[in-house]
PDB file of C-alpha atoms in Angstrom:
ATOM      1  CA  GLY A1118       3.275 -29.125  15.733  1.00 48.00           C
ATOM      2  CA  GLY A1119       3.259 -25.371  15.258  1.00 51.00           C
ATOM      3  CA  MET A1120       6.187 -25.468  12.843  1.00 57.00           C
ATOM      4  CA  GLY A1121       4.198 -24.554   9.738  1.00 66.00           C
ATOM      5  CA  MET A1122       2.512 -21.632  11.425  1.00 87.00           C
ATOM      6  CA  THR A1123       3.058 -18.289   9.789  1.00 93.00           C
ATOM      7  CA  MET A1124       2.699 -15.017  11.602  1.00 96.00           C
ATOM      8  CA  ASN A1125       2.922 -11.331  10.805  1.00 97.00           C
ATOM      9  CA  GLU A1126       4.977  -9.089  13.009  1.00 97.00           C
ATOM     10  CA  ASP A1127       5.316  -5.335  12.864  1.00 96.00           C
ATOM     11  CA  TYR A1128       8.888  -4.171  13.053  1.00 95.00           C
ATOM     12  CA  SER A1129      10.525  -0.801  12.638  1.00 93.00           C
ATOM     13  CA  ILE A1130      13.867   0.122  11.112  1.00 93.00           C
ATOM     14  CA  PRO A1131      15.552   3.503  11.644  1.00 90.00           C
ATOM     15  CA  ASP A1132      14.734   5.464   8.493  1.00 89.00           C
ATOM     16  CA  ARG A1133      18.385   6.126   7.599  1.00 87.00           C
ATOM     17  CA  MET A1134      19.136   2.408   7.792  1.00 92.00           C
ATOM     18  CA  VAL A1135      16.424   1.404   5.325  1.00 93.00           C
ATOM     19  CA  GLY A1136      18.715   1.895   2.316  1.00 92.00           C
ATOM     20  CA  LEU A1137      21.261  -0.469   3.853  1.00 93.00           C
ATOM     21  CA  VAL A1138      18.656  -3.107   4.634  1.00 95.00           C
ATOM     22  CA  ILE A1139      17.233  -2.942   1.089  1.00 95.00           C
ATOM     23  CA  GLY A1140      20.636  -2.724  -0.592  1.00 94.00           C
ATOM     24  CA  LYS A1141      21.525  -1.723  -4.134  1.00 93.00           C
ATOM     25  CA  GLY A1142      18.677  -2.689  -6.417  1.00 94.00           C
ATOM     26  CA  GLY A1143      17.075  -4.600  -3.555  1.00 95.00           C
ATOM     27  CA  GLU A1144      19.812  -7.231  -3.420  1.00 96.00           C
ATOM     28  CA  GLN A1145      20.316  -7.063   0.341  1.00 96.00           C
ATOM     29  CA  ILE A1146      16.641  -7.481   1.208  1.00 97.00           C
ATOM     30  CA  THR A1147      16.385 -10.328  -1.305  1.00 97.00           C
ATOM     31  CA  ARG A1148      19.304 -12.026   0.441  1.00 97.00           C
ATOM     32  CA  LEU A1149      17.765 -11.436   3.888  1.00 97.00           C
ATOM     33  CA  GLN A1150      14.501 -13.006   2.787  1.00 98.00           C
ATOM     34  CA  ALA A1151      16.277 -15.964   1.168  1.00 97.00           C
ATOM     35  CA  GLU A1152      18.488 -16.561   4.215  1.00 97.00           C
ATOM     36  CA  SER A1153      15.721 -16.322   6.776  1.00 97.00           C
ATOM     37  CA  GLY A1154      12.763 -17.646   4.819  1.00 97.00           C
ATOM     38  CA  CYS A1155      10.816 -14.631   6.068  1.00 97.00           C
ATOM     39  CA  LYS A1156       9.034 -12.112   3.856  1.00 97.00           C
ATOM     40  CA  VAL A1157       9.927  -8.499   4.604  1.00 97.00           C
ATOM     41  CA  GLN A1158       7.699  -5.647   3.499  1.00 96.00           C
ATOM     42  CA  ILE A1159       8.986  -2.146   4.158  1.00 94.00           C
ATOM     43  CA  ALA A1160       6.691   0.878   4.080  1.00 92.00           C
ATOM     44  CA  PRO A1161       7.490   3.327   1.253  1.00 87.00           C
ATOM     45  CA  ASN A1162       8.091   6.188   3.673  1.00 82.00           C
ATOM     46  CA  ALA A1163       8.668   6.925   7.327  1.00 72.00           C
ATOM     47  CA  GLY A1164       5.689   7.490   9.591  1.00 67.00           C
ATOM     48  CA  GLU A1165       5.798   9.585  12.724  1.00 69.00           C
ATOM     49  CA  GLY A1166       9.315   9.862  14.035  1.00 73.00           C
ATOM     50  CA  GLN A1167      12.381   8.463  12.332  1.00 82.00           C
ATOM     51  CA  ASP A1168      11.394   4.836  11.974  1.00 90.00           C
ATOM     52  CA  ARG A1169      10.162   3.028   8.897  1.00 92.00           C
ATOM     53  CA  ALA A1170       7.459   0.457   9.536  1.00 93.00           C
ATOM     54  CA  CYS A1171       7.981  -3.072   8.220  1.00 94.00           C
ATOM     55  CA  THR A1172       5.899  -6.190   8.218  1.00 97.00           C
ATOM     56  CA  LEU A1173       7.681  -9.494   8.709  1.00 98.00           C
ATOM     57  CA  SER A1174       5.752 -12.567   7.550  1.00 97.00           C
ATOM     58  CA  GLY A1175       6.853 -16.122   8.154  1.00 97.00           C
ATOM     59  CA  THR A1176       7.231 -18.784  10.790  1.00 95.00           C
ATOM     60  CA  PRO A1177       8.139 -17.469  14.258  1.00 95.00           C
ATOM     61  CA  GLU A1178      11.604 -18.936  13.708  1.00 95.00           C
ATOM     62  CA  SER A1179      12.136 -17.149  10.382  1.00 97.00           C
ATOM     63  CA  VAL A1180      10.824 -13.863  11.802  1.00 97.00           C
ATOM     64  CA  ASN A1181      13.343 -14.060  14.638  1.00 96.00           C
ATOM     65  CA  ARG A1182      16.104 -14.925  12.213  1.00 97.00           C
ATOM     66  CA  VAL A1183      15.411 -12.015   9.883  1.00 97.00           C
ATOM     67  CA  LYS A1184      15.231  -9.628  12.863  1.00 97.00           C
ATOM     68  CA  ALA A1185      18.668 -10.804  13.977  1.00 97.00           C
ATOM     69  CA  LEU A1186      20.050 -10.280  10.462  1.00 97.00           C
ATOM     70  CA  ILE A1187      18.543  -6.780  10.203  1.00 96.00           C
ATOM     71  CA  GLN A1188      19.842  -5.917  13.664  1.00 95.00           C
ATOM     72  CA  GLU A1189      23.299  -7.043  12.585  1.00 94.00           C
ATOM     73  CA  ILE A1190      23.231  -4.679   9.591  1.00 93.00           C
ATOM     74  CA  ILE A1191      22.117  -1.782  11.804  1.00 91.00           C
ATOM     75  CA  VAL A1192      24.749  -2.451  14.469  1.00 91.00           C
ATOM     76  CA  LYS A1193      27.501  -2.737  11.840  1.00 90.00           C
ATOM     77  CA  ALA A1194      26.381   0.473  10.164  1.00 87.00           C
ATOM     78  CA  LYS A1195      26.241   2.347  13.459  1.00 84.00           C
ATOM     79  CA  SER A1196      29.696   1.200  14.529  1.00 85.00           C
ATOM     80  CA  ALA A1197      31.210   1.884  11.115  1.00 79.00           C
ATOM     81  CA  GLY A1198      29.321   5.121  10.552  1.00 61.00           C
ATOM     82  CA  THR A1199      27.771   5.648   7.140  1.00 54.00           C
ATOM     83  CA  PRO A1200      30.413   7.275   4.908  1.00 56.00           C
ATOM     84  CA  GLU A1201      28.579  10.538   4.266  1.00 53.00           C
ATOM     85  CA  SER A1202      27.733  11.109   7.934  1.00 48.00           C
ATOM     86  CA  VAL A1203      31.259  10.699   9.279  1.00 46.00           C
ATOM     87  CA  PRO A1204      32.822  14.092   8.389  1.00 46.00           C
ATOM     88  CA  SER A1205      29.783  16.212   9.251  1.00 44.00           C
ATOM     89  CA  GLY A1206      29.235  14.183  12.412  1.00 44.00           C
ATOM     90  CA  GLN A1207      32.742  14.946  13.630  1.00 45.00           C
ATOM     91  CA  ASN A1208      32.407  18.672  12.899  1.00 44.00           C
ATOM     92  CA  LEU A1209      29.101  18.725  14.710  1.00 48.00           C
ATOM     93  CA  VAL A1210      30.639  17.233  17.842  1.00 50.00           C
ATOM     94  CA  GLU A1211      33.416  19.845  17.826  1.00 50.00           C
ATOM     95  CA  MET A1212      30.922  22.668  17.417  1.00 49.00           C
ATOM     96  CA  LEU A1213      28.764  21.409  20.260  1.00 55.00           C
ATOM     97  CA  ILE A1214      31.620  21.465  22.759  1.00 55.00           C
ATOM     98  CA  PRO A1215      32.160  25.095  23.775  1.00 59.00           C
ATOM     99  CA  GLY A1216      35.799  26.109  24.091  1.00 57.00           C
ATOM    100  CA  ALA A1217      37.145  22.765  22.888  1.00 50.00           C
ATOM    101  CA  LYS A1218      39.961  24.547  21.012  1.00 55.00           C
TER     102      LYS A1218
END
């Protein structure tokens, strides 16, 4: 059976989400790795564009699981809005609409 097979998969996380995925003192990423059984290595800085490269190492099942968990964090963060981006984001929208007043 191919159950014990480990694989490496390249994955990218939006750069502004990396802090959320890693968590305070790395606790979130530790939890992700423990829950999924997949090792997650995140590049120290963003490459071209706004995404941070990651390498996921584990069984195909654990890689899929950790991707789902990361995706969940990103979706939650996007729907909630990160606290510091909410006020400026709203002002920006108002400024971009000419004659909204």
